[in-house]
Amino acid sequence: MILVSPTEIQRAVLHLQQGGVVVYPTESSYGIGCMASNAAAVVRVFALKQRPLEKTLPLIVGSIDEAKRLIAWSPVAEKLAQEHWPGPLTIVAPATAEGKKLAPGIVATDGTIALRVSSHPVAHALAEAVGPIVSTSANSGGAPACFDMSSVQSWLGKAEDVMVVDAGTLSHDLPSTLVRITTTGYEILRKGQAVV
């Protein structure tokens, strides 16, 4: 893994703030994202991934406090967050009034948002700097995830509007574990890195 310089992170922050799309490293594979409040940028992510608009995009947030602003918090969510964040656990819970203000494509038809606090220093720094960011794997639907620059560049092709943060080759880890908060506890929607 290559260390990413603060200058490069600042460039990515600026690109996001200007409505751009960024490919960046996460604790699993390379992710692609944008500011979750920017509707046009979110549409661009959907287009790049060739992802149907009804298949909503998960988020990375900079802190537990940020998560509490966007999703309905509960003792179960608090326990999971304290045990697994920062880390590869994505929590799905009903959006708050604040969460519902995010761009179309973030809140699912059942009114929920999926989010996590990332343990990867680059992903975490971006979300801390600009607020909630989209975090979906940098690939087309159904294609393998990207763990190195050659696969990222091969997938992106001539998409020159996308900034890429090069952190070298990532370890081939599983995606985040996905859990939905229920009235009685939680259910696992996808088994991944985090053991819950």
Short mmCIF file of N, CA and C in Angstrom, two decimals, residues 93-184:
data_model
loop_
_atom_site.label_atom_id
_atom_site.label_comp_id
_atom_site.label_asym_id
_atom_site.label_seq_id
_atom_site.Cartn_x
_atom_site.Cartn_y
_atom_site.Cartn_z
N ALA A 93 -30.47 2.02 8.57
CA ALA A 93 -31.50 2.45 9.52
C ALA A 93 -32.32 3.58 8.89
N PRO A 94 -33.52 3.86 9.46
CA PRO A 94 -34.36 4.91 8.88
C PRO A 94 -33.66 6.27 8.86
N ALA A 95 -33.86 6.99 7.76
CA ALA A 95 -33.28 8.33 7.62
C ALA A 95 -33.99 9.31 8.54
N THR A 96 -33.22 10.23 9.10
CA THR A 96 -33.79 11.35 9.86
C THR A 96 -34.25 12.41 8.86
N ALA A 97 -34.84 13.48 9.37
CA ALA A 97 -35.25 14.60 8.51
C ALA A 97 -34.02 15.14 7.77
N GLU A 98 -32.88 15.20 8.47
CA GLU A 98 -31.63 15.68 7.87
C GLU A 98 -31.17 14.72 6.77
N GLY A 99 -31.26 13.43 7.06
CA GLY A 99 -30.86 12.41 6.09
C GLY A 99 -31.69 12.46 4.82
N LYS A 100 -32.95 12.78 4.98
CA LYS A 100 -33.85 12.82 3.82
C LYS A 100 -33.54 13.99 2.87
N LYS A 101 -32.71 14.93 3.33
CA LYS A 101 -32.34 16.07 2.48
C LYS A 101 -31.19 15.74 1.53
N LEU A 102 -30.59 14.57 1.68
CA LEU A 102 -29.48 14.18 0.80
C LEU A 102 -29.99 13.94 -0.61
N ALA A 103 -29.07 13.82 -1.54
CA ALA A 103 -29.42 13.69 -2.96
C ALA A 103 -30.26 12.44 -3.23
N PRO A 104 -31.12 12.48 -4.24
CA PRO A 104 -31.84 11.29 -4.66
C PRO A 104 -30.84 10.17 -4.98
N GLY A 105 -31.21 8.95 -4.59
CA GLY A 105 -30.30 7.82 -4.80
C GLY A 105 -29.59 7.39 -3.54
N ILE A 106 -29.80 8.15 -2.45
CA ILE A 106 -29.19 7.81 -1.16
C ILE A 106 -30.20 7.13 -0.22
N VAL A 107 -31.40 7.69 -0.15
CA VAL A 107 -32.43 7.14 0.72
C VAL A 107 -33.24 6.09 -0.05
N ALA A 108 -33.31 4.89 0.49
CA ALA A 108 -34.03 3.79 -0.17
C ALA A 108 -35.54 4.03 -0.12
N THR A 109 -36.27 3.27 -0.93
CA THR A 109 -37.73 3.44 -0.97
C THR A 109 -38.38 3.13 0.38
N ASP A 110 -37.70 2.32 1.22
CA ASP A 110 -38.24 2.04 2.55
C ASP A 110 -37.82 3.10 3.57
N GLY A 111 -37.18 4.18 3.10
CA GLY A 111 -36.83 5.29 3.98
C GLY A 111 -35.53 5.13 4.75
N THR A 112 -34.71 4.14 4.38
CA THR A 112 -33.47 3.90 5.12
C THR A 112 -32.24 4.44 4.37
N ILE A 113 -31.18 4.65 5.14
CA ILE A 113 -29.86 5.00 4.61
C ILE A 113 -28.86 3.98 5.13
N ALA A 114 -27.89 3.62 4.29
CA ALA A 114 -26.81 2.71 4.69
C ALA A 114 -25.53 3.54 4.85
N LEU A 115 -24.88 3.44 6.01
CA LEU A 115 -23.65 4.22 6.22
C LEU A 115 -22.69 3.55 7.18
N ARG A 116 -21.44 4.02 7.14
CA ARG A 116 -20.44 3.55 8.10
C ARG A 116 -19.39 4.64 8.31
N VAL A 117 -18.61 4.48 9.37
CA VAL A 117 -17.41 5.29 9.60
C VAL A 117 -16.24 4.41 9.17
N SER A 118 -15.49 4.84 8.17
CA SER A 118 -14.43 4.01 7.60
C SER A 118 -13.17 4.04 8.46
N SER A 119 -12.48 2.91 8.48
CA SER A 119 -11.20 2.84 9.20
C SER A 119 -10.02 3.13 8.27
N HIS A 120 -10.29 3.32 6.95
CA HIS A 120 -9.18 3.66 6.06
C HIS A 120 -8.90 5.16 6.21
N PRO A 121 -7.63 5.54 6.44
CA PRO A 121 -7.33 6.95 6.71
C PRO A 121 -7.74 7.91 5.59
N VAL A 122 -7.66 7.47 4.33
CA VAL A 122 -8.03 8.36 3.22
C VAL A 122 -9.54 8.55 3.17
N ALA A 123 -10.28 7.46 3.17
CA ALA A 123 -11.75 7.55 3.14
C ALA A 123 -12.26 8.36 4.33
N HIS A 124 -11.68 8.10 5.49
CA HIS A 124 -12.09 8.81 6.72
C HIS A 124 -11.81 10.31 6.60
N ALA A 125 -10.62 10.64 6.09
CA ALA A 125 -10.24 12.05 5.95
C ALA A 125 -11.17 12.79 4.99
N LEU A 126 -11.55 12.15 3.91
CA LEU A 126 -12.44 12.78 2.93
C LEU A 126 -13.81 13.07 3.56
N ALA A 127 -14.36 12.08 4.26
CA ALA A 127 -15.68 12.26 4.88
C ALA A 127 -15.63 13.30 5.99
N GLU A 128 -14.54 13.34 6.73
CA GLU A 128 -14.40 14.34 7.79
C GLU A 128 -14.34 15.75 7.20
N ALA A 129 -13.70 15.86 6.04
CA ALA A 129 -13.50 17.18 5.44
C ALA A 129 -14.74 17.74 4.75
N VAL A 130 -15.51 16.88 4.07
CA VAL A 130 -16.60 17.41 3.24
C VAL A 130 -18.00 16.98 3.70
N GLY A 131 -18.07 16.12 4.72
CA GLY A 131 -19.37 15.60 5.13
C GLY A 131 -19.62 14.25 4.47
N PRO A 132 -20.83 13.73 4.55
CA PRO A 132 -21.11 12.38 4.05
C PRO A 132 -20.72 12.23 2.58
N ILE A 133 -20.03 11.14 2.27
CA ILE A 133 -19.67 10.87 0.88
C ILE A 133 -20.21 9.50 0.46
N VAL A 134 -20.59 9.41 -0.79
CA VAL A 134 -20.99 8.12 -1.36
C VAL A 134 -19.80 7.19 -1.33
N SER A 135 -20.05 5.94 -0.98
CA SER A 135 -18.97 4.94 -0.96
C SER A 135 -19.50 3.63 -1.51
N THR A 136 -19.31 3.44 -2.80
CA THR A 136 -19.71 2.20 -3.45
C THR A 136 -18.48 1.67 -4.20
N SER A 137 -18.42 0.38 -4.41
CA SER A 137 -17.22 -0.19 -5.01
C SER A 137 -16.98 0.37 -6.41
N ALA A 138 -15.71 0.60 -6.73
CA ALA A 138 -15.34 1.17 -8.02
C ALA A 138 -15.34 0.07 -9.09
N ASN A 139 -16.51 -0.24 -9.57
CA ASN A 139 -16.69 -1.24 -10.62
C ASN A 139 -18.10 -1.13 -11.18
N SER A 140 -18.34 -1.79 -12.29
CA SER A 140 -19.70 -1.85 -12.82
C SER A 140 -20.44 -2.96 -12.10
N GLY A 141 -21.75 -2.85 -12.04
CA GLY A 141 -22.55 -3.84 -11.34
C GLY A 141 -22.23 -5.26 -11.78
N GLY A 142 -21.92 -6.12 -10.80
CA GLY A 142 -21.64 -7.52 -11.11
C GLY A 142 -20.19 -7.82 -11.44
N ALA A 143 -19.40 -6.79 -11.75
CA ALA A 143 -17.98 -6.98 -12.08
C ALA A 143 -17.17 -7.08 -10.79
N PRO A 144 -15.95 -7.66 -10.88
CA PRO A 144 -15.12 -7.77 -9.67
C PRO A 144 -14.73 -6.39 -9.14
N ALA A 145 -14.52 -6.32 -7.84
CA ALA A 145 -14.05 -5.07 -7.22
C ALA A 145 -12.62 -4.79 -7.68
N CYS A 146 -12.22 -3.53 -7.59
CA CYS A 146 -10.87 -3.11 -8.00
C CYS A 146 -9.97 -2.97 -6.77
N PHE A 147 -8.82 -3.63 -6.82
CA PHE A 147 -7.87 -3.57 -5.70
C PHE A 147 -6.54 -2.92 -6.09
N ASP A 148 -6.38 -2.54 -7.36
CA ASP A 148 -5.13 -1.90 -7.81
C ASP A 148 -5.44 -0.89 -8.91
N MET A 149 -4.43 -0.10 -9.24
CA MET A 149 -4.62 0.99 -10.20
C MET A 149 -4.91 0.49 -11.61
N SER A 150 -4.32 -0.61 -12.02
CA SER A 150 -4.55 -1.07 -13.39
C SER A 150 -6.01 -1.46 -13.59
N SER A 151 -6.61 -2.10 -12.57
CA SER A 151 -8.02 -2.47 -12.71
C SER A 151 -8.92 -1.25 -12.63
N VAL A 152 -8.54 -0.26 -11.80
CA VAL A 152 -9.31 0.99 -11.72
C VAL A 152 -9.29 1.70 -13.07
N GLN A 153 -8.08 1.87 -13.64
CA GLN A 153 -7.95 2.58 -14.92
C GLN A 153 -8.64 1.84 -16.05
N SER A 154 -8.56 0.52 -16.01
CA SER A 154 -9.21 -0.30 -17.04
C SER A 154 -10.73 -0.10 -16.98
N TRP A 155 -11.27 -0.02 -15.75
CA TRP A 155 -12.71 0.17 -15.59
C TRP A 155 -13.12 1.59 -15.98
N LEU A 156 -12.37 2.59 -15.54
CA LEU A 156 -12.76 3.98 -15.80
C LEU A 156 -12.62 4.36 -17.28
N GLY A 157 -11.63 3.78 -17.95
CA GLY A 157 -11.43 4.12 -19.36
C GLY A 157 -11.09 5.60 -19.51
N LYS A 158 -11.86 6.30 -20.34
CA LYS A 158 -11.56 7.70 -20.65
C LYS A 158 -12.37 8.69 -19.81
N ALA A 159 -12.83 8.26 -18.64
CA ALA A 159 -13.61 9.15 -17.78
C ALA A 159 -12.69 10.16 -17.10
N GLU A 160 -12.35 11.22 -17.82
CA GLU A 160 -11.34 12.17 -17.33
C GLU A 160 -11.85 13.09 -16.22
N ASP A 161 -13.16 13.10 -16.01
CA ASP A 161 -13.70 13.95 -14.95
C ASP A 161 -13.58 13.33 -13.57
N VAL A 162 -13.12 12.08 -13.51
CA VAL A 162 -13.01 11.38 -12.22
C VAL A 162 -11.57 11.47 -11.71
N MET A 163 -11.40 11.95 -10.48
CA MET A 163 -10.07 11.98 -9.87
C MET A 163 -9.82 10.65 -9.17
N VAL A 164 -8.60 10.14 -9.31
CA VAL A 164 -8.24 8.86 -8.69
C VAL A 164 -7.16 9.10 -7.63
N VAL A 165 -7.42 8.65 -6.42
CA VAL A 165 -6.42 8.72 -5.34
C VAL A 165 -5.70 7.37 -5.31
N ASP A 166 -4.45 7.37 -5.69
CA ASP A 166 -3.66 6.13 -5.82
C ASP A 166 -3.03 5.76 -4.48
N ALA A 167 -3.50 4.67 -3.90
CA ALA A 167 -2.91 4.15 -2.66
C ALA A 167 -2.22 2.82 -2.93
N GLY A 168 -1.91 2.55 -4.20
CA GLY A 168 -1.23 1.30 -4.55
C GLY A 168 -2.19 0.12 -4.53
N THR A 169 -1.64 -1.06 -4.36
CA THR A 169 -2.45 -2.28 -4.35
C THR A 169 -2.98 -2.52 -2.94
N LEU A 170 -4.30 -2.69 -2.84
CA LEU A 170 -4.94 -2.93 -1.54
C LEU A 170 -5.01 -4.43 -1.28
N SER A 171 -5.08 -4.79 0.00
CA SER A 171 -5.27 -6.22 0.32
C SER A 171 -6.68 -6.62 -0.09
N HIS A 172 -6.81 -7.82 -0.60
CA HIS A 172 -8.10 -8.28 -1.15
C HIS A 172 -9.05 -8.67 -0.03
N ASP A 173 -9.58 -7.69 0.67
CA ASP A 173 -10.47 -7.98 1.79
C ASP A 173 -11.93 -8.03 1.34
N LEU A 174 -12.73 -8.64 2.18
CA LEU A 174 -14.17 -8.72 1.92
C LEU A 174 -14.77 -7.32 2.03
N PRO A 175 -15.95 -7.12 1.43
CA PRO A 175 -16.64 -5.83 1.62
C PRO A 175 -17.12 -5.70 3.07
N SER A 176 -17.69 -4.56 3.37
CA SER A 176 -18.19 -4.36 4.74
C SER A 176 -19.38 -5.28 5.00
N THR A 177 -19.53 -5.64 6.27
CA THR A 177 -20.71 -6.36 6.70
C THR A 177 -21.87 -5.37 6.73
N LEU A 178 -23.04 -5.82 6.29
CA LEU A 178 -24.21 -4.93 6.17
C LEU A 178 -25.28 -5.41 7.15
N VAL A 179 -25.69 -4.55 8.08
CA VAL A 179 -26.73 -4.92 9.04
C VAL A 179 -27.86 -3.90 9.02
N ARG A 180 -29.07 -4.40 9.15
CA ARG A 180 -30.24 -3.51 9.22
C ARG A 180 -30.74 -3.49 10.67
N ILE A 181 -30.93 -2.29 11.19
CA ILE A 181 -31.49 -2.15 12.54
C ILE A 181 -32.99 -2.47 12.47
N THR A 182 -33.45 -3.33 13.39
CA THR A 182 -34.87 -3.69 13.45
C THR A 182 -35.46 -3.23 14.79
N THR A 183 -36.75 -3.44 14.96
CA THR A 183 -37.39 -3.03 16.22
C THR A 183 -36.91 -3.88 17.39
N THR A 184 -36.41 -5.07 17.10
CA THR A 184 -35.98 -5.98 18.18
C THR A 184 -34.46 -6.16 18.24
#
